[in-house]
Short mmCIF file of C-alpha atoms in Angstrom, two decimals:
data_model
loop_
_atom_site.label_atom_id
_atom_site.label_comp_id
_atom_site.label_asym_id
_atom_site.label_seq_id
_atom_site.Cartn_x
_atom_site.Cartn_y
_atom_site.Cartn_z
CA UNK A 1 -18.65 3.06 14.09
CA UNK A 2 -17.47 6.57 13.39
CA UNK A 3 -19.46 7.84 15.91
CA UNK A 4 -17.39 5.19 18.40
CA UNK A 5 -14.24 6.25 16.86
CA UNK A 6 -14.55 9.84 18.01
CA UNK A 7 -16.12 9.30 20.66
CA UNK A 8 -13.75 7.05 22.49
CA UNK A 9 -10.51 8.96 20.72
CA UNK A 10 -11.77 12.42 20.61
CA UNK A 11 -11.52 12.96 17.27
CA UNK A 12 -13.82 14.34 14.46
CA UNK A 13 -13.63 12.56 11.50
CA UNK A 14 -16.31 12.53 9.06
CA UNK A 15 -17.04 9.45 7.02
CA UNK A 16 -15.31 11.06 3.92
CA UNK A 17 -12.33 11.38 5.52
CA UNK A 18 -11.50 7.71 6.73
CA UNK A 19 -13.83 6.10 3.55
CA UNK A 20 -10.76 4.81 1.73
CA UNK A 21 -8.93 3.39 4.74
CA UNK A 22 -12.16 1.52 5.40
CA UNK A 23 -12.32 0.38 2.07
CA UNK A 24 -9.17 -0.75 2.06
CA UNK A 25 -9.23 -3.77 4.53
CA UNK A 26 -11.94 -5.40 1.63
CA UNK A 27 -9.72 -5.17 -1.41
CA UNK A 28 -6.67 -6.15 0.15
CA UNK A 29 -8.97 -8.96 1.11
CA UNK A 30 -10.02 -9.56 -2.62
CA UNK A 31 -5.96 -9.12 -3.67
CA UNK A 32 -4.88 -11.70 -1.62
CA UNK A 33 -7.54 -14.01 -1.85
CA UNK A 34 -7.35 -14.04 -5.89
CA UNK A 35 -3.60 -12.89 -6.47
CA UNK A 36 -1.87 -14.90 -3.06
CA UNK A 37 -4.53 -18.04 -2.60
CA UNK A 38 -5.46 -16.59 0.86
CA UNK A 39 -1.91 -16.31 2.03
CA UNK A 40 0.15 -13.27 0.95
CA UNK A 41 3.97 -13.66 0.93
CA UNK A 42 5.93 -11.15 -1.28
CA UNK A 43 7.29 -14.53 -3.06
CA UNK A 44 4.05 -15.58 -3.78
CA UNK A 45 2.85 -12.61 -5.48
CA UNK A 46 6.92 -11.95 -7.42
CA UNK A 47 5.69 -15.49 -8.76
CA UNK A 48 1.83 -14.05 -9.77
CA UNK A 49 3.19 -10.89 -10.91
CA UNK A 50 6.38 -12.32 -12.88
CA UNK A 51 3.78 -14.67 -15.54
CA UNK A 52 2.03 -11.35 -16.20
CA UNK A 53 2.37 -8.97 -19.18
CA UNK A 54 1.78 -5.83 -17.40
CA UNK A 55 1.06 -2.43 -18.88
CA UNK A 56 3.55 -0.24 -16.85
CA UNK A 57 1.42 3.21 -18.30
CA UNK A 58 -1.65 2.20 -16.43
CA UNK A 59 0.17 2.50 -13.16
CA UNK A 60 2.72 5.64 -13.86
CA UNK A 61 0.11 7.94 -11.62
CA UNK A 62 0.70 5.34 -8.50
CA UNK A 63 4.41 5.03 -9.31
CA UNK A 64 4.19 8.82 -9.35
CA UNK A 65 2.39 9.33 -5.80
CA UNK A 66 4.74 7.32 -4.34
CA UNK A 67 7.58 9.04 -6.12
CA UNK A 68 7.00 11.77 -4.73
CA UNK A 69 5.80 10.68 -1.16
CA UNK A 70 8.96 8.77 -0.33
CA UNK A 71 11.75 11.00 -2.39
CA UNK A 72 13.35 14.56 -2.69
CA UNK A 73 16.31 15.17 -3.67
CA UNK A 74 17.67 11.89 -5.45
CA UNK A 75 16.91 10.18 -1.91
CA UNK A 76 14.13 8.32 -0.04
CA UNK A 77 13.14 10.65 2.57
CA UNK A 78 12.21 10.66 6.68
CA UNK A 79 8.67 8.86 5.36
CA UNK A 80 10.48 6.12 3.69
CA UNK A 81 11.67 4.65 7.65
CA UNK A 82 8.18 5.17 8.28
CA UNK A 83 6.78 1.94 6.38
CA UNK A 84 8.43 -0.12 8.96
CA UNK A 85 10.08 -2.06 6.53
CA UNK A 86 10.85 -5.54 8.42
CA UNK A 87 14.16 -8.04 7.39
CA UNK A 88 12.51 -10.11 4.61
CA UNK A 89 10.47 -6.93 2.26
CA UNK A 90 12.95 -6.46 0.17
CA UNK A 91 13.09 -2.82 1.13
CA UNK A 92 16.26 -2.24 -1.25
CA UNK A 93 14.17 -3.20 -3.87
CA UNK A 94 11.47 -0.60 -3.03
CA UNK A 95 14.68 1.79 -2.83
CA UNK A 96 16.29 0.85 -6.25
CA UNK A 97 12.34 1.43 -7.94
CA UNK A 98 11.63 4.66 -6.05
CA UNK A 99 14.65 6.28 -7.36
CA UNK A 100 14.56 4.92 -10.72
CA UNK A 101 17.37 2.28 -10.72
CA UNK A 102 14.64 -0.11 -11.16
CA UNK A 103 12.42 -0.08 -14.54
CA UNK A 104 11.39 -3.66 -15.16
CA UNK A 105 7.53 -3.47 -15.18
CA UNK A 106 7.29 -6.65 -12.92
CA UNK A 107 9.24 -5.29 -10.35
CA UNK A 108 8.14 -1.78 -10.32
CA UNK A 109 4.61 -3.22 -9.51
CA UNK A 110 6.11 -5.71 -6.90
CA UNK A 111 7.75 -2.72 -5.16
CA UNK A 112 4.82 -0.74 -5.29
CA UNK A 113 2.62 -4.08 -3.70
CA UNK A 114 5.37 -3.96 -1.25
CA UNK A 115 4.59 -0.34 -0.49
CA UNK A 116 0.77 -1.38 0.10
CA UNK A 117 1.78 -4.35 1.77
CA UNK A 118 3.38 -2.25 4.25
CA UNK A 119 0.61 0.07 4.58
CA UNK A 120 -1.39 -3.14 5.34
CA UNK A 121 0.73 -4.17 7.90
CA UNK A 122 1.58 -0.65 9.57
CA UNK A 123 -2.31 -0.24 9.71
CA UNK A 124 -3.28 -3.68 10.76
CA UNK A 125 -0.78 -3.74 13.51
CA UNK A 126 -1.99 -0.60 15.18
CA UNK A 127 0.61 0.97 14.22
CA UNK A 128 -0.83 4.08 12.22
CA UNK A 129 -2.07 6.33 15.22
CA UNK A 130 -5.82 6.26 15.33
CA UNK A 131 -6.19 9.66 16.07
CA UNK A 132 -4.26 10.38 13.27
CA UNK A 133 -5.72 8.28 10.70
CA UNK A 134 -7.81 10.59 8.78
CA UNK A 135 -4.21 11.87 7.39
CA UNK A 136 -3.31 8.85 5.73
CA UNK A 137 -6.91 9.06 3.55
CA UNK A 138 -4.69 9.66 0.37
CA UNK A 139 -2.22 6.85 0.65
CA UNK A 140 -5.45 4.65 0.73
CA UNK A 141 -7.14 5.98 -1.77
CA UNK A 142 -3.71 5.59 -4.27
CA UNK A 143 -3.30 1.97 -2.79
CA UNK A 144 -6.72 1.13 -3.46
CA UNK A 145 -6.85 2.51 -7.10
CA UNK A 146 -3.24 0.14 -7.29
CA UNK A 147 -4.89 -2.85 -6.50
CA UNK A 148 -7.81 -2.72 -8.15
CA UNK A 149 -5.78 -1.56 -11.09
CA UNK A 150 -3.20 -4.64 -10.56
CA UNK A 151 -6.47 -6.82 -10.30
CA UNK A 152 -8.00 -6.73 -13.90
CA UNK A 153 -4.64 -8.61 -14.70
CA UNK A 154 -6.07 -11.40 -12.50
#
C-alpha cells in the first residue's frame, strides 16, 4: 500500500512514519465497538465515561501533549481551528480543559476523546492532506496510547 501511496502522491514515506496513523483506524474501531456499541456519539461515550472511576495520573502525559499542541500563552492556538470542530463537539468544553478551567477527571478524558474524535473525523473525511500525513505520526501515536489507555477501564 505504501508503495501505492507514494507512488500515486509522490511522496516518500516509509512504513515507520505513517505506522500509527494506520494503526489507528483499528483501535478507534475496538473504542467504539466496546465503549459506543458500534455507534459513537460524544453523548454516548459522556454516559460510558461518567459511571467510570478514572485514574486522571494515568493520562496526565496525553493531557500534556495536547496541552501543549493546542496552547501558548494562556490561549488555544492557530492548531486549535484546525480540528474542525463542527456545532454539536462541545468544542468549549475542549477549550475550558485545555486551559485548565476544567479538572473533573470525567470530563478531562471526554475532552481529550473529543480531541481524537476529531482527529478521526479530520482523517476519515480526507481532510488531513495525504501528502502531508506522515506529519501527523505523533498525534496518532498519543491518540492511540489514549485509547488504549481509556480501554482497560472497559
Amino acid at each position: 500500500m505504501i508503495n501505492w501511496i507514494n507512488n500515486r502522491f509522490g511522496t516518500n514515506f516509509k512504513e515507520a512514519e505513517i505506522e500509527s496513523i494506520k494503526d489507528f483506524s483499528l483501535i478507534w474501531n475496538i473504542f467504539e465497538r466496546y465503549v459506543c456499541n458500534n455507534n459513537f456519539t460524544i453523548d454516548r461515550a459522556e454516559n460510558e465515561i461518567s459511571v467510570k472511576k478514572i485514574d486522571i495520573a494515568k493520562f496526565q502525559t496525553h493531557l500534556d501533549y495536547f496541552k501543549s499542541r493546542y496552547t501558548e500563552n494562556g490561549n488555544v492556538n492557530h492548531r486549535f481551528a484546525h480540528l474542525n470542530f463542527r456545532a454539536n463537539d462541545r468544542q468549549q468544553l475542549v477549550n475550558d480543559v485545555l486551559l485548565g478551567g476544567v479538572a473533573k477527571p470525567n470530563q478531562v478524558i471526554l475532552a481529550l476523546v473529543i480531541i481524537v474524535y476529531r482527529y478521526r473525523n479530520n482523517l476519515f473525511h480526507g481532510i488531513k492532506d495525504i501528502q502531508l500525513i506522515d506529519q501527523q505520526n505523533e498525534n496518532f501515536e498519543i491518540a492511540n496510547s489514549f485509547l488504549t489507555t481509556l480501554l482497560d477501564y472497559f
